[in-house]
Short mmCIF file of C-alpha atoms in Angstrom, two decimals:
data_model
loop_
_atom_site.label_atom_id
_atom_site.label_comp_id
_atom_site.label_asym_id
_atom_site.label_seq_id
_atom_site.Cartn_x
_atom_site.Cartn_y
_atom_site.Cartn_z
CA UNK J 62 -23.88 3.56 10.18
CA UNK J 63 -20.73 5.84 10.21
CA UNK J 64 -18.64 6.66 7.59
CA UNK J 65 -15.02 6.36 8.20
CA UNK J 66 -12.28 7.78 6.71
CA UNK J 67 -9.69 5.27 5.33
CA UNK J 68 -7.31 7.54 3.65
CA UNK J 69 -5.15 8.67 6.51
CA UNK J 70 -3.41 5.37 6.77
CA UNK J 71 0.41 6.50 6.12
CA UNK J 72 0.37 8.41 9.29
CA UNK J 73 0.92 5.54 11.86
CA UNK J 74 -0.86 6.82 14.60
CA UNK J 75 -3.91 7.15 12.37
CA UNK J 76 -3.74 4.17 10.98
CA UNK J 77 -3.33 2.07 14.28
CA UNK J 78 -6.50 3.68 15.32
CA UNK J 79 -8.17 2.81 12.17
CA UNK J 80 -7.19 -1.00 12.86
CA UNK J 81 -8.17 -0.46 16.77
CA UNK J 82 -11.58 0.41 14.98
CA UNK J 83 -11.86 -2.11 12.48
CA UNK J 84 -11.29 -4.56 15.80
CA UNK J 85 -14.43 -3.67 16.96
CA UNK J 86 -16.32 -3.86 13.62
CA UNK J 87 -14.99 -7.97 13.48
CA UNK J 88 -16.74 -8.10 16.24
CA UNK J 89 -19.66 -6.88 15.15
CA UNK J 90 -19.70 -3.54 17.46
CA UNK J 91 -20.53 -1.29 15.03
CA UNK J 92 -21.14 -0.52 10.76
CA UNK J 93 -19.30 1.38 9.25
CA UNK J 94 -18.84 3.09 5.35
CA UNK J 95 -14.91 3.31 4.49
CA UNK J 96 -15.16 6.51 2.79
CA UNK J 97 -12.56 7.46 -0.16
CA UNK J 98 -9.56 9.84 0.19
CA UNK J 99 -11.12 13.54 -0.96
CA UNK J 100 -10.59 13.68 -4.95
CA UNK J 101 -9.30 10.15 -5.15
CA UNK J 102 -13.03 8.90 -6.12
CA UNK J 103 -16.50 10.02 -6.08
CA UNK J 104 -18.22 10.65 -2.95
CA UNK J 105 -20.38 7.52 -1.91
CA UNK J 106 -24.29 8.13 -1.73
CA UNK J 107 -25.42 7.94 1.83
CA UNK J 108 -27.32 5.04 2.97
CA UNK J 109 -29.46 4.55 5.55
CA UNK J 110 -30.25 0.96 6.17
CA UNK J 111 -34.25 0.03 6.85
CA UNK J 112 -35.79 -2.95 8.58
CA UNK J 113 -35.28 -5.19 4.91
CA UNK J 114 -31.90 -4.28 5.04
CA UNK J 115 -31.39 -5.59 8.49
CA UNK J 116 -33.41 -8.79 8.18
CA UNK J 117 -30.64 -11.08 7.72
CA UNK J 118 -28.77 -9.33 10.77
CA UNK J 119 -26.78 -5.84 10.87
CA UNK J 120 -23.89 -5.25 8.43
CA UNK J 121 -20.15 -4.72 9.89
CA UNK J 122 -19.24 -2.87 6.27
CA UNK J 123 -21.25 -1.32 3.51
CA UNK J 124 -19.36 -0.85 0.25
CA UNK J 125 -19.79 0.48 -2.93
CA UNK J 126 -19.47 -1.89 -6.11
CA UNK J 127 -17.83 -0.58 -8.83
CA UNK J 128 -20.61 0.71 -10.80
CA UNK J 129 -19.34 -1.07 -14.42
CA UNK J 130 -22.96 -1.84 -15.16
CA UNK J 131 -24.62 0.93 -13.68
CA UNK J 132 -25.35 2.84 -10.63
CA UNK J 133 -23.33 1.58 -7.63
CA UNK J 134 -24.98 -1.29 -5.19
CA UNK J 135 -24.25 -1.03 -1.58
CA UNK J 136 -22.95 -4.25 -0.81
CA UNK J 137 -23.93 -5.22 3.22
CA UNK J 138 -21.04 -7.10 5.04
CA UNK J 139 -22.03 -9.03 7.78
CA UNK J 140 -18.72 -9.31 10.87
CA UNK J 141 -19.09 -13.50 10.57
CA UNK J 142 -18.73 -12.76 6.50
CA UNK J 143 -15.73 -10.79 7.22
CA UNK J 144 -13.86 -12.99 9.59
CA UNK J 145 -14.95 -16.27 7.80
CA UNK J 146 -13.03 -14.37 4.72
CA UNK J 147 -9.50 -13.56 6.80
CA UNK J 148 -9.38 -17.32 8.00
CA UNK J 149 -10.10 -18.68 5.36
CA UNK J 150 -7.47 -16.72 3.41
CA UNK J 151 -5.16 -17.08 5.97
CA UNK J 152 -5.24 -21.15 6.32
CA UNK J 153 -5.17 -21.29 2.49
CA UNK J 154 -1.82 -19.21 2.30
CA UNK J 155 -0.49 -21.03 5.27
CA UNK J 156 -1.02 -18.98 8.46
CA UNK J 157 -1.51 -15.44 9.31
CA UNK J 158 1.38 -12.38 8.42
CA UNK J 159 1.97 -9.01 8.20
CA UNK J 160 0.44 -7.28 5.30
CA UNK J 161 1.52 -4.47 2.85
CA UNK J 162 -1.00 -2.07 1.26
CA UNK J 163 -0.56 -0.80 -1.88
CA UNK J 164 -4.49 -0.92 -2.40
CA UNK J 165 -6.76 1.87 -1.72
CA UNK J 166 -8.50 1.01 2.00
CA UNK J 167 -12.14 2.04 0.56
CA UNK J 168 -12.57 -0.88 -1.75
CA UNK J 169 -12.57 -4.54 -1.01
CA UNK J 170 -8.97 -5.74 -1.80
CA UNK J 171 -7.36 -2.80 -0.35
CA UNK J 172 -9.62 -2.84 3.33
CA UNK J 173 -9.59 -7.10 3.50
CA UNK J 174 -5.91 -6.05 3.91
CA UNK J 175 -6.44 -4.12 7.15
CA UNK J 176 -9.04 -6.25 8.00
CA UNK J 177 -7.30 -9.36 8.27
CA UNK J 178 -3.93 -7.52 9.76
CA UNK J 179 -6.50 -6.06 12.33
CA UNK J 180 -8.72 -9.75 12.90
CA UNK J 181 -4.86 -11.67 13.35
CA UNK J 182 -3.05 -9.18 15.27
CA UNK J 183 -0.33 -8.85 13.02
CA UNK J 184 1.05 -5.96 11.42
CA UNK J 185 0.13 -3.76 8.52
CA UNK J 186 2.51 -1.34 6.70
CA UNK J 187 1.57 1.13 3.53
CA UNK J 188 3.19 2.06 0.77
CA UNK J 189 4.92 5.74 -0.04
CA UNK J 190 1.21 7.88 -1.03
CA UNK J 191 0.99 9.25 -3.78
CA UNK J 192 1.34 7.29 -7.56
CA UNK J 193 2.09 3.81 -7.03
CA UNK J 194 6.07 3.23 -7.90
CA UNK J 195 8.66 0.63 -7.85
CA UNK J 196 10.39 2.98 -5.43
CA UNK J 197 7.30 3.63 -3.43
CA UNK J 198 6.52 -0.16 -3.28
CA UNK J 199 10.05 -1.04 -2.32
CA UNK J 200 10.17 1.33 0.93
CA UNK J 201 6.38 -0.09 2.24
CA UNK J 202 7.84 -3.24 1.89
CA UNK J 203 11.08 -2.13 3.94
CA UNK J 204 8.78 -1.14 7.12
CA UNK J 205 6.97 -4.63 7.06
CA UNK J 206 8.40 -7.35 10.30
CA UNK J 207 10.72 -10.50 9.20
CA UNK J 208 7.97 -13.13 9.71
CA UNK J 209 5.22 -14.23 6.83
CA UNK J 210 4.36 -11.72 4.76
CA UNK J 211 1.42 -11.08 2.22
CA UNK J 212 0.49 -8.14 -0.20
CA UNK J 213 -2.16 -7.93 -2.43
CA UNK J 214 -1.73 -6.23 -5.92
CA UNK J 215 -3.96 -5.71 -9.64
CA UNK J 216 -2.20 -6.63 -12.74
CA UNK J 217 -1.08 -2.89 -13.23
CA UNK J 218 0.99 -2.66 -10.04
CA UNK J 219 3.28 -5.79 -11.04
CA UNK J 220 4.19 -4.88 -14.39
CA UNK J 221 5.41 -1.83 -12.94
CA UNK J 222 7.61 -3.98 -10.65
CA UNK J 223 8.93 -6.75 -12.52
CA UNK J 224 10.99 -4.56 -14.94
CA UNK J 225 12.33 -2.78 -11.68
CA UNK J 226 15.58 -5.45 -9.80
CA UNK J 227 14.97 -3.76 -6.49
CA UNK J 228 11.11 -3.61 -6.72
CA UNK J 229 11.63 -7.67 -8.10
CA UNK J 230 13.95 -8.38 -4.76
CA UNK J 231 11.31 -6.59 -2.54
CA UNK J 232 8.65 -9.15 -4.18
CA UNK J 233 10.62 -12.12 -3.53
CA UNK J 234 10.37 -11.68 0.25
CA UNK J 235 6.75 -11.97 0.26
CA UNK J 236 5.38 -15.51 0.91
CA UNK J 237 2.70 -14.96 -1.37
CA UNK J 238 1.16 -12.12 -3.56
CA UNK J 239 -2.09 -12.15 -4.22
CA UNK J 240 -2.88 -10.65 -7.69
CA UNK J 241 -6.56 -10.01 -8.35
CA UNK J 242 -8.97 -7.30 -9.55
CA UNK J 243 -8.46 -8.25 -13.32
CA UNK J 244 -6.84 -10.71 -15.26
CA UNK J 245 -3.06 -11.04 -15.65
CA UNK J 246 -2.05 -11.94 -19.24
CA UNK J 247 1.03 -14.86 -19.12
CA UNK J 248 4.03 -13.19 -20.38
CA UNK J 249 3.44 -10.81 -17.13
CA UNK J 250 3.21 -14.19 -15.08
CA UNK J 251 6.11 -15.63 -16.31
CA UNK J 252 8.06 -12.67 -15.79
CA UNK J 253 6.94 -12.67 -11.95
CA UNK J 254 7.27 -16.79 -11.79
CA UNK J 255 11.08 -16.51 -13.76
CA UNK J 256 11.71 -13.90 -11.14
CA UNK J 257 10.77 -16.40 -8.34
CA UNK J 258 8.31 -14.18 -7.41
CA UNK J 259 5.23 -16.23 -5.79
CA UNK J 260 1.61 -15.43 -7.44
CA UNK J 261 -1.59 -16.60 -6.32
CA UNK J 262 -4.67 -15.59 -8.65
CA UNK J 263 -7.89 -14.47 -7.05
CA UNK J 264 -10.92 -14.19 -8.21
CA UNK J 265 -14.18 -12.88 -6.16
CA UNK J 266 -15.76 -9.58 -5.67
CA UNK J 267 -16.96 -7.00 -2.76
CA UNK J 268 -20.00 -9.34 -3.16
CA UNK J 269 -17.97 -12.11 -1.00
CA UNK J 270 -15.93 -10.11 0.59
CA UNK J 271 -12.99 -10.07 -1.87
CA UNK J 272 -10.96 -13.16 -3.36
CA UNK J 273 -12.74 -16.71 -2.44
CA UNK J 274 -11.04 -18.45 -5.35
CA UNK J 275 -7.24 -18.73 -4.88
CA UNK J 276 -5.58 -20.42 -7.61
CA UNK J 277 -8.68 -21.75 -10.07
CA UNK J 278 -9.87 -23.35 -6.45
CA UNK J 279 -12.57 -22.22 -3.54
CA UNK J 280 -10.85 -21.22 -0.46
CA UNK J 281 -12.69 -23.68 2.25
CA UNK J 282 -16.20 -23.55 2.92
CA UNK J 283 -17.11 -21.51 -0.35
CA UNK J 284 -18.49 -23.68 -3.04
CA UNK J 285 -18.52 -23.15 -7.03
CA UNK J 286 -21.28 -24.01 -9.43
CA UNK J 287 -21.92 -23.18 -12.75
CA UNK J 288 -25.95 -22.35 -13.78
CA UNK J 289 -26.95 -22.56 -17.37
CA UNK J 290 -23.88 -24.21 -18.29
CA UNK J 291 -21.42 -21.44 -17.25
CA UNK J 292 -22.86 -18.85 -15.43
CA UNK J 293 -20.80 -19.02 -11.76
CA UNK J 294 -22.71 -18.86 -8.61
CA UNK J 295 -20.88 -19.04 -5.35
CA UNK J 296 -22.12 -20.19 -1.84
CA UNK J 297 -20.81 -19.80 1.18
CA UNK J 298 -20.34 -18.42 4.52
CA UNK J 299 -18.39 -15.13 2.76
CA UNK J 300 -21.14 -13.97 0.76
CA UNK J 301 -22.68 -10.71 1.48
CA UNK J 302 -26.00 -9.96 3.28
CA UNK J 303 -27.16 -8.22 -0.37
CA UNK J 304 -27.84 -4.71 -1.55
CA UNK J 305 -28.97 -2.00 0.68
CA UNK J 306 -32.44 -0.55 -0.45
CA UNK J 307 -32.60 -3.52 -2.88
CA UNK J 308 -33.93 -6.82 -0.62
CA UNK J 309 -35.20 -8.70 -3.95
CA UNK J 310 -32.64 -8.55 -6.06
CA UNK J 311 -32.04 -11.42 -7.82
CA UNK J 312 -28.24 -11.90 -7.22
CA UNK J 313 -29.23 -12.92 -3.84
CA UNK J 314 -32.35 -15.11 -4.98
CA UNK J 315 -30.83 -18.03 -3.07
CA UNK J 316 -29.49 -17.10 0.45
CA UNK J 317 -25.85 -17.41 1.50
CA UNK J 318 -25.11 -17.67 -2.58
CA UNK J 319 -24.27 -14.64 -4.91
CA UNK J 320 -25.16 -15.29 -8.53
CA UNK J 321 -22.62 -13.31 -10.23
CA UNK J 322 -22.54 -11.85 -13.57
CA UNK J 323 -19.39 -14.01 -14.64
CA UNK J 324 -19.14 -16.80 -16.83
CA UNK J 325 -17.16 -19.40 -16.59
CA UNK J 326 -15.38 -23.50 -16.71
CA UNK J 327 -15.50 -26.01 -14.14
CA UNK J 328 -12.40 -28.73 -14.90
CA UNK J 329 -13.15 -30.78 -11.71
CA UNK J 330 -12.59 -28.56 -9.07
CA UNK J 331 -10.37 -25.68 -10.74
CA UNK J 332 -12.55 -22.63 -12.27
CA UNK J 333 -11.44 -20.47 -15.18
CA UNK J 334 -13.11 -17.41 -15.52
CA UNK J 335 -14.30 -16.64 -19.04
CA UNK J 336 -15.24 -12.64 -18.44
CA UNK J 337 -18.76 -11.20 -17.76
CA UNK J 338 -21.79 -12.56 -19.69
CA UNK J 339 -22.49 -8.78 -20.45
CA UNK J 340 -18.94 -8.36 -22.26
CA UNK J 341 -19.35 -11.01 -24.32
CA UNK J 342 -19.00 -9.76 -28.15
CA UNK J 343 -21.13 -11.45 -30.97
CA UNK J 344 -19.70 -11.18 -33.96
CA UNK J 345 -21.23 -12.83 -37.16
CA UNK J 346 -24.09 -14.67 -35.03
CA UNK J 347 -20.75 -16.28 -33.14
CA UNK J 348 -19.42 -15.28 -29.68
CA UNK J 349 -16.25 -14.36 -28.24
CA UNK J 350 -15.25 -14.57 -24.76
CA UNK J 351 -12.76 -11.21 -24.02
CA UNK J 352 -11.15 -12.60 -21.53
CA UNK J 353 -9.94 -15.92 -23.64
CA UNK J 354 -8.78 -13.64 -26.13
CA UNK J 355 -7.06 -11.41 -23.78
CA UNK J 356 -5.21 -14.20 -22.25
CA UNK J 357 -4.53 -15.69 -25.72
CA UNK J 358 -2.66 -11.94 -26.90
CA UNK J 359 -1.04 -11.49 -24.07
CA UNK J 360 1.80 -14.01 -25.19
CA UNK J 361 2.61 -11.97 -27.98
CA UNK J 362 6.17 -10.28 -27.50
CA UNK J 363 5.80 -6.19 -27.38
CA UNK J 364 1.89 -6.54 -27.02
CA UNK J 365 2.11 -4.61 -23.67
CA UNK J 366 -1.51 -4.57 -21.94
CA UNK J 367 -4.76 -5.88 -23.59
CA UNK J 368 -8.27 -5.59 -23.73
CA UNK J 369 -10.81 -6.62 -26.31
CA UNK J 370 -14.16 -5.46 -27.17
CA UNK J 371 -16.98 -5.23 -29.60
CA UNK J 372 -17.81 -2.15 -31.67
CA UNK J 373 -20.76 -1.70 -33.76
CA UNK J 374 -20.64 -2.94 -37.28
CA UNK J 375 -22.98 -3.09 -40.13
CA UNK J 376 -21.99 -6.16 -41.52
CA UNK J 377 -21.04 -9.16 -38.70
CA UNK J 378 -23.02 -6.95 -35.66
CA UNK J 379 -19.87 -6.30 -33.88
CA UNK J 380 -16.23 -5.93 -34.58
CA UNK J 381 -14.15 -7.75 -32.15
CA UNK J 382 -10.92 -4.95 -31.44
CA UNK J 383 -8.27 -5.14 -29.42
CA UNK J 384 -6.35 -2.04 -27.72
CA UNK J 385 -3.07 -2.70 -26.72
CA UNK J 386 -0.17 -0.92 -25.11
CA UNK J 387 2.99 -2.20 -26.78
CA UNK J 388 4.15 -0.76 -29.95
CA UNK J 389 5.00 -4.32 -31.50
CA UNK J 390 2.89 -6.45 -33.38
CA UNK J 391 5.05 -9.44 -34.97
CA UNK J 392 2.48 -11.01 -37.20
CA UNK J 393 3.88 -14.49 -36.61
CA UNK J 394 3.77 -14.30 -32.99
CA UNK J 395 -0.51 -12.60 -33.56
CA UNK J 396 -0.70 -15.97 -35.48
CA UNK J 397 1.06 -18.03 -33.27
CA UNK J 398 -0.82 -16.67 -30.14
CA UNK J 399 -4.61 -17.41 -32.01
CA UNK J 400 -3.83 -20.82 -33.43
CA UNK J 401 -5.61 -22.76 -30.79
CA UNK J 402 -9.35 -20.20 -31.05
CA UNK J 403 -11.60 -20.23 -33.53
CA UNK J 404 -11.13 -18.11 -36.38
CA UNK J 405 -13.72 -15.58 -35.70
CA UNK J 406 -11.52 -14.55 -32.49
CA UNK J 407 -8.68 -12.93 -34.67
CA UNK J 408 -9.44 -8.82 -34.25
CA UNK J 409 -10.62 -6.73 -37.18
CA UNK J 410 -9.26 -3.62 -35.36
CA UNK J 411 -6.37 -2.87 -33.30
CA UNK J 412 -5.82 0.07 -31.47
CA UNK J 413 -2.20 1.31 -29.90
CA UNK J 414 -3.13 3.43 -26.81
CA UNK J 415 -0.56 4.93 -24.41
CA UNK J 416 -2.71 3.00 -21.43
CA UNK J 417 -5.82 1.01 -21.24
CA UNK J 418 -8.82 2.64 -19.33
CA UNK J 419 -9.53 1.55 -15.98
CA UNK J 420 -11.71 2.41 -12.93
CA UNK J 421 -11.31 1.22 -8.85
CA UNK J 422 -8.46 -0.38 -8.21
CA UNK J 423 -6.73 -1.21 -11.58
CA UNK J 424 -9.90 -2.93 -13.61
CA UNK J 425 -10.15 -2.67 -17.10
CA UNK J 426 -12.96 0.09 -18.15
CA UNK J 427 -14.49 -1.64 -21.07
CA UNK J 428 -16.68 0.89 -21.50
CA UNK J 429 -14.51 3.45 -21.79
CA UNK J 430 -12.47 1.54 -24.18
CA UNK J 431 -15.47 0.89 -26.48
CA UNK J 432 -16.10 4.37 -26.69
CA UNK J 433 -12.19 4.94 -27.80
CA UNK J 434 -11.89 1.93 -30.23
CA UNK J 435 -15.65 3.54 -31.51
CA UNK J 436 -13.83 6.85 -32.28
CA UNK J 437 -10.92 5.54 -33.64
CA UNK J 438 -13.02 3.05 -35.98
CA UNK J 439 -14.24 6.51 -37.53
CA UNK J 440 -11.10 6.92 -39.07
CA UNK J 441 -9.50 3.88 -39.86
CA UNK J 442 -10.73 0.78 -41.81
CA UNK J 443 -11.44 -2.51 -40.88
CA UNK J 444 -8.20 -5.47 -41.28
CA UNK J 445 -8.99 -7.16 -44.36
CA UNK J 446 -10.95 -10.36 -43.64
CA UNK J 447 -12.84 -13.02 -45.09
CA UNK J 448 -15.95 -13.07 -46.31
CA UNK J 449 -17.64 -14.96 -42.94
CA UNK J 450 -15.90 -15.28 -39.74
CA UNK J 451 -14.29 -18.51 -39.36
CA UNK J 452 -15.95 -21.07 -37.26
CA UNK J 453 -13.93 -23.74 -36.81
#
């Protein structure tokens, strides 16, 4: 396995070699570990793959998860995985394009770009390095060819754009932009939609090779189903191989299926995903589902970005809190925004923070964001609240 490095992709000549390479890894010539621009991220631990690892046939790609619950895994790719991804993509959205990063090339999201500009033929162009802009955005888009064209972006990036009219103009001439990596409260969807910019909502992992949910719905050939009621397991020919170094794990119990951490609803075939089962608060024996209440706030005028999360407290076990960006709270619009979840939802704490925490590629750091709303809860009491949550 050789790592590569990914982060020289705004020089053009580099970056046509890098797709000339990833060419060869589609067809299963070689593996390789996309390795992170110097500073930008950790360094990766080297992995050597053993004769378990290579039982269900030789990777193309061995990332790094996250790490949000942990150490990092080393997810294995397989080249079939990998193409079976880009086509499947590709025939959902309508046919193959150009592309335009604005994702670093070392995680999923950001190499699935290159990978299916590189597997179509089609052209790839990169946004201005550096921070990610409206400006910066706008000029990557300016390089990209008149035919279809795609770009993948997290939450974070669009706000930035859709308060910007050129950056809103550039987004307009994309057939489709896929928004994944965390979810994307409403107000910042209607802004894009009212725009007329078009939004497709993805939901997967570097476990199946990026998105495989487009829209609530399984791109084709990757099936949904829910295990103890909610917890989402997903089959099909996109999953990974598994973990290097870890052949039993049990994520992978079933083969070609990933048993994810996520829980979630099944409304015929359209999923909504709940959150993780491991961010799930409990709060006065009752639990509450971030990610509902998350979506729930983020119709509340001058809320800015959102995250919930459970701090410890003596009384009810947790405390939900919420950490928001905005600077406005209208209590009727709070109100408004919680009428339709159960009382015990409502926040005891909220926290203004100049930005919400995140790690890779624009996800939430819940962690991190515990630990803040922990050292803030030092200092400031609890909203006043009833004597038991309210479960209805």
């Amino acid at each position: 396995m050789t790592g590569v490095d990914t982060s020289a992709v705004n020089d053009p000549a580099a970056r046509q070699a890098l797709v000339d390479r990833l060419r060869a890894v589609l067809d299963g010539a070689e593996t390789i570990a996309p390795l992170p621009a110097p500073g930008s991220a950790p360094a990766p631990t080297p992995v050597r793959l053993d004769e378990r690892d290579l039982a269900a046939g030789r990777p193309a790609v061995v990332l790094p998860t996250s790490g949000s619950t942990g150490e990092p895994k080393q997810v294995m790719l397989s080249a079939a995985a990998l193409r079976a991804s880009a086509a499947a993509t590709h025939a959902r959205l309508g046919g193959a394009g150009g592309w335009l990063l604005a994702l670093p090339p070392w995680h999923v999201a950001g190499l699935q770009v290159l990978l299916r500009a590189a597997g179509s033929g089609q052209p790839v162009a990169v946004t201005e390095p550096g921070p990610f802009t409206a400006q910066s955005f706008v000029t990557g888009a300016g390089r990209l060819h008149s035919g279809r064209r795609y770009v993948s972006l997290v939450p974070t990036q669009l706000r930035r754009l859709v308060d910007d009219a050129s950056a809103v103009a550039a987004l307009r001439d994309f057939d489709m932009v896929l928004l994944g990596g965390a979810a994307a409260d409403p107000a910042l969807l209607a802004s894009a939609a009212d725009a007329g910019v078009r939004i497709m909502l993805t939901y997967g992992m570097s476990e199946t090779c990026g998105g495989c949910v487009y829209n609530g719905v399984a791109l084709d050939g990757v099936s949904v189903e829910l295990l103890d009621g909610q917890r989402i397991r997903l089959t099909g020919p996109v999953v990974a191989n598994g973990y290097a170094g870890r052949p039993d794990d049990p994520a992978f119990a079933r083969p070609g299926s990933f048993l994810t951490n996520d829980l979630g609803v099944l409304e015929g075939d359209i999923l909504t995903v709940l959150g993780r089962a491991d961010d799930v608060i409990v709060t006065g024996g009752m639990k509450v589902a971030p990610a509902r209440l998350e979506h729930a706030l983020g119709a509340v005028p001058g809320i800015g970005e959102v995250l919930a999360v459970g701090i410890p407290d003596d009384e009810w076990g947790e405390a939900v809190t919420a950490l928001h960006t905005g600077a406005q709270l209208p209590e009727s619009a709070v109100r408004q925004a919680l009428s339709a979840l159960p009382g015990y939802y409502r926040p005891r704490r909220w926290l203004a923070v100049p930005r919400l925490p995140v790690r890779g590629p624009g996800k939430p750091d819940r962690r991190a964001a515990a630990e803040l709303a922990r050292r803030a809860a030092r200092a400031l009491p609890p909203e006043a609240e009833p004597s038991h949550p309210d479960t209805s």
